[in-house]
Amino acid sequence: MRDQQAAAPGSPAPVVATKFAPLPWRLTSASVVEACKASLGRLGLPSMGLYMQHWPGYGPGYFFNDNYLDGLADCKDRGLCQAVGVSNFSAARVRGATQRLAVRGVPLASNQVQYSLLYRAPETNGVMEACRENGVTLVAYSPLCQGLLTGKYTATGVKPSGPRQLVYGERRLREVAPVLDVLRAVAEERGKSMTQVSLNWVICKGALPIPGAKNERQLGEIAGALGWRLSEGEVAELDAVSARVPAGQGFPVENW
């Protein structure tokens, strides 16, 4: 990790981000600080760019959510991170977290939630609006819907394997086919890949996509989503077709 800190001349330095989970034994703000220090030790870093709460506390952890936010503020105050964020927070939780952190003079930098052409719940459940109102960056995880939006899976061809096949079976692949058809047409007209168009759509929506890359080729393809923008007409066309597809499965705690 130390070797990766040195960026090539003229290129931006990498920003390291990680999360803590509100596990049953983490009940205090001090436990958040200790988790942050442990992560920094494993990373071999004195500080990180962004430290996040992985999901809101629920069950017994419900009663300690304020402590988790206080712990994030403590991490920022101690210089263990440059910014703090949350993940899978509802609109109400985004507003509440923003207010509590503001008392400490710490802005809420981000809320990481599932968001893609095939999962647009943040647009309708108030999360995107709450983020915009409070200057919080909406970070979109699974922006390619675990590979569905790359075009590599079809109802009549290659299908997902492993755990993904339980969620994205033949029925779901048939449901999303109209979206993939329009996505493919836009990509061909643009001279881009379906992956690049899918990611650029997220960017055009004002969110920050965080796709996964397994190799250098995939990383290069992802980078090709930057430096250009879909037209308003293309975004509207993709919006319209995706709105007719049943919503995908979300993370239950995002509504708590």
XYZ file of C-alpha atoms in Angstrom:
256
model
C 0.000 0.000 0.000
C 2.843 2.400 0.740
C 4.197 1.870 -2.792
C 0.770 2.740 -4.221
C 0.778 6.138 -2.560
C 3.240 7.517 -5.083
C 1.261 8.685 -8.103
C 2.759 9.023 -11.581
C 3.807 12.580 -12.466
C 0.775 14.619 -13.501
C -1.752 12.068 -12.278
C -4.008 12.553 -9.247
C -2.983 10.849 -6.042
C -5.190 7.920 -5.048
C -7.716 8.464 -2.270
C -8.056 5.557 0.141
C -11.508 4.951 1.600
C -12.790 2.227 3.877
C -15.649 1.492 6.258
C -16.406 0.165 9.698
C -19.338 -2.147 10.373
C -21.612 -1.310 13.338
C -21.142 -4.762 14.810
C -22.781 -5.772 18.112
C -19.614 -5.179 20.122
C -19.128 -1.658 18.756
C -21.277 0.473 21.015
C -19.237 3.599 21.689
C -17.616 6.418 19.764
C -14.257 5.145 21.037
C -14.872 1.784 19.347
C -15.209 3.583 16.003
C -11.869 5.317 16.553
C -10.232 2.010 17.434
C -11.683 0.393 14.306
C -10.296 3.258 12.221
C -6.850 2.890 13.756
C -6.918 -0.851 13.126
C -7.795 -0.274 9.467
C -5.005 2.265 9.074
C -2.594 -0.227 10.605
C -3.575 -2.885 8.085
C -3.328 -0.370 5.251
C 0.018 0.934 6.430
C -1.215 4.525 6.378
C -1.210 7.343 8.956
C -4.521 8.696 7.617
C -7.138 7.912 4.973
C -9.188 10.049 2.640
C -12.667 8.847 3.611
C -13.959 6.790 6.542
C -17.538 5.492 6.431
C -20.179 3.728 8.475
C -21.134 0.655 6.443
C -24.827 0.604 7.359
C -27.050 2.131 10.042
C -27.125 0.294 13.324
C -30.190 -1.910 13.703
C -31.397 -4.359 16.314
C -29.390 -3.591 19.465
C -27.195 -1.274 17.393
C -30.176 1.000 16.733
C -29.629 2.665 20.089
C -25.988 3.523 19.349
C -26.248 5.262 15.966
C -25.432 8.660 17.504
C -22.287 7.127 19.005
C -21.204 5.905 15.573
C -21.556 9.400 14.117
C -19.705 10.891 17.071
C -16.953 8.343 16.469
C -16.656 9.424 12.838
C -16.332 13.034 13.968
C -13.649 11.982 16.452
C -11.716 10.284 13.647
C -11.871 13.460 11.576
C -10.819 15.653 14.513
C -7.835 13.395 15.243
C -6.639 13.512 11.649
C -7.247 9.814 11.092
C -9.294 10.670 7.997
C -9.870 13.730 5.841
C -13.606 13.193 5.439
C -16.400 11.011 6.798
C -19.328 9.299 5.151
C -22.104 6.776 5.592
C -23.599 3.957 3.561
C -27.128 2.643 3.056
C -28.640 5.614 4.917
C -32.239 6.638 4.264
C -33.200 10.243 3.512
C -34.134 10.848 7.149
C -30.866 9.365 8.361
C -28.868 11.503 5.913
C -30.508 14.632 7.280
C -30.060 13.520 10.878
C -26.411 12.598 10.363
C -25.707 15.898 8.619
C -27.183 17.824 11.534
C -25.382 15.857 14.242
C -22.009 16.078 12.515
C -22.515 19.800 11.856
C -22.556 20.407 15.615
C -18.968 19.183 15.599
C -18.103 21.230 12.543
C -17.709 18.079 10.441
C -19.506 17.859 7.075
C -21.033 14.588 5.906
C -19.147 13.917 2.673
C -21.006 10.950 1.209
C -23.774 8.379 1.367
C -22.980 5.170 -0.487
C -26.098 3.402 -1.762
C -27.059 1.037 -4.530
C -27.883 2.993 -7.686
C -27.910 2.083 -11.360
C -30.122 2.040 -14.440
C -31.720 -1.087 -12.987
C -32.038 0.173 -9.406
C -33.215 3.765 -9.191
C -34.766 3.763 -5.724
C -32.626 6.724 -4.520
C -34.522 8.912 -7.009
C -37.916 8.082 -5.485
C -37.259 7.357 -1.805
C -35.855 10.807 -1.075
C -32.213 9.775 -0.662
C -30.937 11.610 -3.728
C -32.881 14.733 -2.789
C -31.606 14.648 0.806
C -28.034 14.307 -0.430
C -28.398 17.247 -2.790
C -30.002 19.416 -0.124
C -27.136 18.804 2.282
C -24.177 18.811 -0.107
C -23.611 15.085 0.354
C -22.153 13.111 -2.552
C -24.277 10.119 -3.503
C -21.797 7.308 -4.129
C -23.339 4.605 -6.307
C -22.333 1.042 -5.556
C -23.228 -1.752 -7.977
C -23.573 0.818 -10.809
C -23.327 -2.029 -13.324
C -25.851 -4.147 -11.411
C -23.286 -6.913 -10.831
C -22.534 -7.203 -14.533
C -26.051 -7.097 -15.978
C -25.461 -3.690 -17.564
C -22.264 -4.793 -19.286
C -24.306 -6.904 -21.688
C -22.468 -10.140 -20.941
C -25.575 -11.903 -19.613
C -28.718 -12.675 -21.624
C -31.778 -14.872 -21.157
C -30.820 -16.941 -24.198
C -27.055 -16.937 -23.725
C -24.523 -16.674 -20.933
C -26.087 -16.472 -17.477
C -24.607 -15.504 -14.108
C -23.042 -18.242 -12.018
C -22.641 -18.681 -8.279
C -24.798 -16.630 -5.896
C -25.712 -14.157 -8.648
C -27.775 -16.760 -10.474
C -30.167 -16.816 -7.511
C -30.991 -13.139 -8.050
C -30.488 -12.799 -11.790
C -32.185 -15.838 -13.246
C -33.781 -16.188 -16.665
C -36.914 -14.294 -15.625
C -34.931 -11.250 -14.499
C -32.773 -11.356 -17.599
C -35.891 -11.235 -19.751
C -37.257 -8.321 -17.721
C -34.153 -6.190 -18.216
C -33.671 -7.051 -21.903
C -35.425 -3.847 -23.155
C -33.019 -1.727 -21.095
C -30.036 -3.610 -22.483
C -31.341 -3.155 -26.040
C -31.523 0.637 -25.687
C -28.238 0.723 -23.800
C -26.566 -1.244 -26.584
C -27.973 1.075 -29.248
C -26.743 4.197 -27.447
C -23.340 2.611 -26.918
C -22.977 1.681 -30.587
C -23.998 5.154 -31.729
C -21.554 6.718 -29.282
C -18.696 4.360 -30.039
C -18.629 3.395 -26.376
C -19.188 0.174 -24.474
C -22.371 -0.607 -22.560
C -20.308 -0.410 -19.385
C -19.150 3.106 -20.224
C -22.643 4.330 -21.079
C -24.073 2.829 -17.878
C -21.455 4.555 -15.744
C -21.808 7.846 -17.596
C -25.567 7.750 -16.986
C -24.853 7.580 -13.233
C -22.463 10.529 -13.538
C -25.063 12.518 -15.482
C -27.449 11.935 -12.584
C -25.010 13.695 -10.262
C -23.782 10.553 -8.512
C -20.314 9.033 -8.223
C -20.177 5.427 -9.488
C -17.734 2.973 -7.905
C -17.540 -0.043 -10.237
C -15.256 -2.939 -9.467
C -12.356 -3.839 -11.761
C -10.716 -7.271 -11.753
C -7.935 -6.487 -14.201
C -6.212 -3.747 -16.189
C -8.507 -4.172 -19.186
C -11.604 -3.588 -17.083
C -9.962 -0.613 -15.410
C -9.241 0.930 -18.800
C -12.817 0.403 -19.897
C -14.121 2.050 -16.732
C -11.842 5.045 -17.299
C -13.503 5.425 -20.705
C -16.689 6.499 -18.936
C -14.976 9.792 -18.050
C -14.388 12.915 -20.114
C -17.717 13.042 -21.944
C -21.434 13.184 -21.178
C -24.564 11.631 -22.570
C -26.963 14.108 -24.134
C -30.176 15.045 -22.333
C -32.073 13.072 -24.958
C -29.996 9.946 -24.383
C -30.437 10.193 -20.623
C -34.202 10.647 -21.077
C -34.367 7.630 -23.401
C -32.546 5.443 -20.885
C -34.705 6.817 -18.073
C -37.883 5.968 -19.922
C -37.018 2.371 -20.726
C -35.580 1.632 -17.297
C -38.692 3.058 -15.607
C -40.754 0.316 -17.248
C -38.652 -2.472 -15.726
C -39.534 -3.859 -12.271
C -37.116 -2.576 -9.647
C -34.305 -4.862 -8.588
C -33.566 -6.086 -5.096
C -32.147 -3.563 -2.640
C -30.397 -3.774 0.702
C -33.205 -3.895 3.317
C -31.524 -1.587 5.844
C -31.498 1.330 3.391
C -35.152 1.963 4.283
C -34.724 1.769 8.070
